mmCIF file of C-alpha atoms and ligand atoms in Angstrom:
data_model
loop_
_atom_site.group_PDB
_atom_site.id
_atom_site.type_symbol
_atom_site.label_atom_id
_atom_site.label_comp_id
_atom_site.label_asym_id
_atom_site.label_seq_id
_atom_site.Cartn_x
_atom_site.Cartn_y
_atom_site.Cartn_z
ATOM 1 C CA MET A 1 -18.480 -15.943 1.992
ATOM 2 C CA PRO A 2 -18.023 -12.329 3.866
ATOM 3 C CA LEU A 3 -14.600 -10.282 3.260
ATOM 4 C CA SER A 4 -12.386 -9.715 6.605
ATOM 5 C CA THR A 5 -9.103 -8.446 7.203
ATOM 6 C CA ARG A 6 -6.375 -10.380 9.202
ATOM 7 C CA PRO A 7 -2.548 -10.284 10.115
ATOM 8 C CA ALA A 8 -0.537 -11.931 7.414
ATOM 9 C CA THR A 9 1.138 -15.500 8.355
ATOM 10 C CA PRO A 10 4.286 -17.006 7.091
ATOM 11 C CA ALA A 11 1.594 -19.544 5.263
ATOM 12 C CA ASP A 12 0.298 -16.354 3.003
ATOM 13 C CA ARG A 13 4.240 -15.450 1.884
ATOM 14 C CA GLU A 14 3.774 -16.942 -1.615
ATOM 15 C CA LYS A 15 0.452 -15.140 -2.362
ATOM 16 C CA VAL A 16 1.189 -11.959 -1.065
ATOM 17 C CA LEU A 17 4.423 -11.712 -3.245
ATOM 18 C CA ALA A 18 2.695 -12.872 -5.981
ATOM 19 C CA LEU A 19 1.006 -9.401 -6.010
ATOM 20 C CA VAL A 20 3.871 -7.228 -6.502
ATOM 21 C CA PRO A 21 3.738 -7.007 -10.105
ATOM 22 C CA ARG A 22 -0.084 -5.563 -9.114
ATOM 23 C CA LEU A 23 2.226 -2.551 -8.098
ATOM 24 C CA ARG A 24 2.976 -1.366 -11.412
ATOM 25 C CA SER A 25 0.238 -2.595 -13.362
ATOM 26 C CA PHE A 26 -1.158 1.149 -13.819
ATOM 27 C CA GLY A 27 1.893 1.402 -16.650
ATOM 28 C CA GLU A 28 5.416 3.272 -15.968
ATOM 29 C CA PRO A 29 6.299 5.686 -13.529
ATOM 30 C CA PRO A 30 7.117 9.419 -15.098
ATOM 31 C CA LEU A 31 10.182 8.817 -13.725
ATOM 32 C CA LYS A 32 12.200 5.898 -15.679
ATOM 33 C CA ARG A 33 13.438 3.125 -13.273
ATOM 34 C CA PRO A 34 14.002 -0.650 -14.474
ATOM 35 C CA LEU A 35 11.124 -2.532 -13.792
ATOM 36 C CA GLU A 36 12.809 -4.875 -11.635
ATOM 37 C CA SER A 37 14.152 -2.530 -9.300
ATOM 38 C CA LEU A 38 10.615 -1.591 -8.823
ATOM 39 C CA ASP A 39 9.120 -5.179 -8.412
ATOM 40 C CA ALA A 40 12.553 -5.957 -5.873
ATOM 41 C CA ALA A 41 11.801 -2.867 -3.995
ATOM 42 C CA GLU A 42 8.685 -3.915 -3.054
ATOM 43 C CA ARG A 43 9.527 -7.866 -2.437
ATOM 44 C CA ARG A 44 12.368 -6.646 0.073
ATOM 45 C CA ALA A 45 9.750 -4.324 1.964
ATOM 46 C CA LEU A 46 6.893 -7.520 2.283
ATOM 47 C CA GLU A 47 9.817 -9.844 3.107
ATOM 48 C CA GLY A 48 11.108 -7.927 5.650
ATOM 49 C CA ALA A 49 7.881 -7.658 7.325
ATOM 50 C CA PHE A 50 7.151 -11.629 7.325
ATOM 51 C CA ASP A 51 11.116 -11.905 8.592
ATOM 52 C CA ALA A 52 11.020 -9.363 10.969
ATOM 53 C CA PRO A 53 7.665 -8.314 12.322
ATOM 54 C CA GLY A 54 7.995 -5.325 14.730
ATOM 55 C CA SER A 55 5.195 -3.500 16.584
ATOM 56 C CA ALA A 56 5.872 -0.508 14.464
ATOM 57 C CA THR A 57 4.728 -2.212 11.099
ATOM 58 C CA VAL A 58 1.547 -3.924 10.589
ATOM 59 C CA LEU A 59 1.157 -6.844 7.702
ATOM 60 C CA LEU A 60 -2.426 -7.112 6.753
ATOM 61 C CA VAL A 61 -4.380 -9.815 4.126
ATOM 62 C CA ALA A 62 -7.890 -9.776 3.135
ATOM 63 C CA GLY A 63 -10.038 -12.778 2.010
ATOM 64 C CA GLU A 64 -13.210 -14.592 1.861
ATOM 65 C CA ARG A 65 -11.711 -17.846 3.244
ATOM 66 C CA GLU A 66 -9.377 -18.591 5.809
ATOM 67 C CA ASP A 67 -6.451 -19.279 3.458
ATOM 68 C CA ASP A 68 -7.309 -16.574 1.132
ATOM 69 C CA VAL A 69 -4.990 -13.822 -0.218
ATOM 70 C CA LEU A 70 -6.874 -11.510 -2.463
ATOM 71 C CA GLY A 71 -5.182 -8.509 -1.187
ATOM 72 C CA VAL A 72 -2.311 -7.443 0.914
ATOM 73 C CA ALA A 73 -1.626 -3.696 3.247
ATOM 74 C CA LEU A 74 1.764 -3.492 4.851
ATOM 75 C CA ALA A 75 1.832 -0.269 6.674
ATOM 76 C CA GLU A 76 4.915 1.030 9.374
ATOM 77 C CA GLU A 77 5.082 4.468 11.575
ATOM 78 C CA GLU A 78 6.756 7.316 10.172
ATOM 79 C CA SER A 79 7.951 10.598 11.620
ATOM 80 C CA ASP A 80 6.545 13.659 9.830
ATOM 81 C CA TYR A 81 9.497 15.992 8.624
ATOM 82 C CA PHE A 82 8.250 19.299 9.797
ATOM 83 C CA THR A 83 7.160 18.192 13.495
ATOM 84 C CA SER A 84 8.337 14.498 14.405
ATOM 85 C CA GLU A 85 4.825 13.706 14.447
ATOM 86 C CA ARG A 86 4.515 9.885 14.363
ATOM 87 C CA HIS A 87 1.830 8.718 12.114
ATOM 88 C CA GLY A 88 0.833 5.468 10.173
ATOM 89 C CA HIS A 89 2.362 4.787 6.953
ATOM 90 C CA LEU A 90 0.526 2.794 4.433
ATOM 91 C CA ALA A 91 3.546 1.767 2.305
ATOM 92 C CA ILE A 92 2.096 -1.191 0.106
ATOM 93 C CA LEU A 93 -1.514 -1.779 -1.173
ATOM 94 C CA ALA A 94 -2.168 -4.157 -3.401
ATOM 95 C CA VAL A 95 -5.112 -6.348 -4.720
ATOM 96 C CA ALA A 96 -5.552 -9.523 -6.664
ATOM 97 C CA ALA A 97 -6.665 -7.920 -10.466
ATOM 98 C CA GLU A 98 -9.856 -10.717 -10.268
ATOM 99 C CA ALA A 99 -11.070 -9.288 -7.016
ATOM 100 C CA GLU A 100 -10.455 -5.372 -7.798
ATOM 101 C CA GLY A 101 -13.932 -3.111 -7.057
ATOM 102 C CA ARG A 102 -15.358 -5.618 -4.356
ATOM 103 C CA GLY A 103 -14.535 -3.924 -1.440
ATOM 104 C CA VAL A 104 -11.217 -5.487 -0.713
ATOM 105 C CA GLY A 105 -8.847 -2.017 -0.923
ATOM 106 C CA ARG A 106 -11.961 -0.580 1.404
ATOM 107 C CA ALA A 107 -11.314 -3.117 4.143
ATOM 108 C CA LEU A 108 -7.621 -3.070 4.280
ATOM 109 C CA VAL A 109 -7.495 0.735 4.249
ATOM 110 C CA ARG A 110 -10.009 0.828 7.400
ATOM 111 C CA ALA A 111 -7.923 -2.307 8.684
ATOM 112 C CA VAL A 112 -4.692 -0.180 8.737
ATOM 113 C CA GLU A 113 -6.684 3.069 9.861
ATOM 114 C CA GLU A 114 -7.684 0.913 12.968
ATOM 115 C CA TRP A 115 -4.189 -0.427 13.743
ATOM 116 C CA SER A 116 -2.428 3.302 13.459
ATOM 117 C CA SER A 117 -5.172 4.745 16.021
ATOM 118 C CA ARG A 118 -4.768 2.213 18.284
ATOM 119 C CA ARG A 119 -1.159 3.301 18.151
ATOM 120 C CA GLY A 120 -2.391 6.784 18.723
ATOM 121 C CA HIS A 121 -1.907 8.135 15.445
ATOM 122 C CA ARG A 122 -3.872 11.869 14.106
ATOM 123 C CA TYR A 123 -3.431 10.274 10.313
ATOM 124 C CA LEU A 124 -2.568 7.908 7.845
ATOM 125 C CA SER A 125 0.185 8.885 4.915
ATOM 126 C CA LEU A 126 1.048 7.221 1.621
ATOM 127 C CA ASN A 127 2.864 7.880 -1.851
ATOM 128 C CA VAL A 128 1.316 7.101 -4.920
ATOM 129 C CA PHE A 129 2.913 7.348 -8.498
ATOM 130 C CA ALA A 130 1.323 10.860 -10.171
ATOM 131 C CA ASN A 131 0.296 8.776 -13.007
ATOM 132 C CA ASN A 132 -1.571 5.694 -11.256
ATOM 133 C CA SER A 133 -4.796 7.338 -11.624
ATOM 134 C CA ARG A 134 -7.004 4.397 -10.599
ATOM 135 C CA ALA A 135 -5.184 4.440 -7.217
ATOM 136 C CA ILE A 136 -5.339 8.044 -6.816
ATOM 137 C CA ARG A 137 -9.337 8.061 -7.322
ATOM 138 C CA PHE A 138 -9.787 5.153 -5.172
ATOM 139 C CA TYR A 139 -7.565 6.677 -2.713
ATOM 140 C CA GLU A 140 -9.465 9.947 -2.592
ATOM 141 C CA ASP A 141 -12.678 7.915 -2.740
ATOM 142 C CA VAL A 142 -11.783 6.563 0.871
ATOM 143 C CA GLY A 143 -11.022 10.084 2.241
ATOM 144 C CA PHE A 144 -7.240 10.932 1.401
ATOM 145 C CA VAL A 145 -6.285 14.450 0.344
ATOM 146 C CA PRO A 146 -3.041 15.166 -1.558
ATOM 147 C CA ASP A 147 -0.505 17.089 1.383
ATOM 148 C CA THR A 148 3.511 17.206 -0.419
ATOM 149 C CA VAL A 149 3.505 16.487 -3.720
ATOM 150 C CA ARG A 150 6.869 15.498 -4.996
ATOM 151 C CA TYR A 151 8.486 16.633 -8.197
ATOM 152 C CA VAL A 152 11.223 15.127 -10.602
ATOM 153 C CA LYS A 153 13.654 16.822 -13.238
ATOM 154 C CA ALA A 154 15.969 15.033 -15.315
ATOM 155 C CA PRO A 155 19.221 17.422 -15.488
ATOM 156 C CA GLY A 156 19.017 19.390 -18.824
ATOM 157 C CA ARG A 157 15.353 19.214 -19.110
ATOM 158 C CA SER A 158 13.612 22.217 -19.597
HETATM 159 C C1 LIG B 201 -6.477 0.450 -6.013
HETATM 160 C C2 LIG B 201 -6.609 -0.397 -5.306
HETATM 161 C C3 LIG B 201 -5.849 -1.033 -3.824
HETATM 162 C C4 LIG B 201 -8.332 -0.749 -5.112
HETATM 163 O O1 LIG B 201 -8.762 -1.699 -4.196
HETATM 164 P P1 LIG B 201 -10.305 -2.330 -4.689
HETATM 165 O O2 LIG B 201 -10.446 -3.320 -4.219
HETATM 166 O O3 LIG B 201 -10.577 -2.077 -6.110
HETATM 167 O O4 LIG B 201 -10.889 -1.050 -4.339
HETATM 168 P P2 LIG B 201 -12.222 -1.353 -3.333
HETATM 169 O O5 LIG B 201 -13.204 -2.175 -4.519
HETATM 170 O O6 LIG B 201 -12.549 -1.489 -2.214
HETATM 171 O O7 LIG B 201 -13.073 0.182 -4.217
HETATM 172 C C5 LIG B 201 -13.016 1.209 -2.977
HETATM 173 C C6 LIG B 201 -13.826 2.306 -3.550
HETATM 174 O O8 LIG B 201 -13.114 3.043 -4.510
HETATM 175 C C7 LIG B 201 -13.960 3.268 -5.535
HETATM 176 N N1 LIG B 201 -13.231 3.123 -6.854
HETATM 177 C C8 LIG B 201 -12.238 2.059 -6.696
HETATM 178 N N2 LIG B 201 -11.576 1.552 -8.275
HETATM 179 C C9 LIG B 201 -12.247 2.664 -8.714
HETATM 180 C C10 LIG B 201 -12.335 3.803 -10.042
HETATM 181 N N3 LIG B 201 -11.589 2.443 -11.187
HETATM 182 N N4 LIG B 201 -12.520 4.319 -10.296
HETATM 183 C C11 LIG B 201 -13.003 5.300 -9.491
HETATM 184 N N5 LIG B 201 -13.303 4.362 -7.971
HETATM 185 C C12 LIG B 201 -12.839 3.772 -7.868
HETATM 186 C C13 LIG B 201 -15.080 2.943 -5.559
HETATM 187 O O9 LIG B 201 -16.119 3.945 -5.572
HETATM 188 C C14 LIG B 201 -15.083 2.077 -4.364
HETATM 189 O O10 LIG B 201 -16.105 2.663 -3.672
HETATM 190 P P3 LIG B 201 -17.763 1.300 -2.734
HETATM 191 O O11 LIG B 201 -16.786 0.916 -2.056
HETATM 192 O O12 LIG B 201 -18.022 2.474 -2.149
HETATM 193 O O13 LIG B 201 -18.053 0.721 -4.584
HETATM 194 C C15 LIG B 201 -6.764 -1.775 -6.295
HETATM 195 O O14 LIG B 201 -7.315 -1.255 -7.690
HETATM 196 C C16 LIG B 201 -5.442 -2.015 -6.549
HETATM 197 O O15 LIG B 201 -4.656 -3.145 -6.068
HETATM 198 N N6 LIG B 201 -4.489 -1.731 -8.322
HETATM 199 C C17 LIG B 201 -3.196 -1.909 -8.419
HETATM 200 C C18 LIG B 201 -2.058 -1.916 -7.087
HETATM 201 C C19 LIG B 201 -1.698 -0.286 -6.658
HETATM 202 O O16 LIG B 201 -2.000 0.784 -8.026
HETATM 203 N N7 LIG B 201 -2.223 0.010 -5.276
HETATM 204 C C20 LIG B 201 -1.657 1.146 -5.012
HETATM 205 C C21 LIG B 201 -0.200 1.701 -5.170
HETATM 206 S S1 LIG B 201 -0.107 3.455 -4.400
#
């Protein structure tokens, strides 16, 4: 069956939430945080999109059958810190482990780009943990480039 993307429906909720641990499958972020707070934040964002869908947010799933959820993308509108330019922000992208490397991520990024272009945005942004090397390679492969890079420093560390 061909791969397609579509807006998520309430029936997709559990399958989408089951993908949350994929977002920390690369290992531990450089700044240590409780693992449960990582999952809780991602769940909150996804549940918010199911519970209060808005025109400035899009929640998309990809699959090969009608009820399939091989991957999810959550995007929202944000403002640039310097110029206030409105743009699309890819807040969450996760593909099921067994579906990796089959173009699911690429299809979801393309669908988010289409949503963003329809809203008149010039570009998409995203955040990625600096040691999530697989995701970084993927994003650079589909055309993202680094812009600002966020650094952290624990007190007393020299
Ligand atoms: C990152 C992720 C979304 C990529 O999704 P995917 O469905 O495996 O990616 P695709 O199959 O669409 O790959 C698209 C392209 O990226 C490249 N790519 C994918 N994985 C790669 C890897 N490990 N190394 C190098 N290039 C890679 C491929 O060249 C591919 O190009 P092609 O379509 O021309 O073959 C997926 O690995 C994932 O869900 N990871 C865990 C969650 C995560 O870290 N999300 C990002 C949070 S910021």
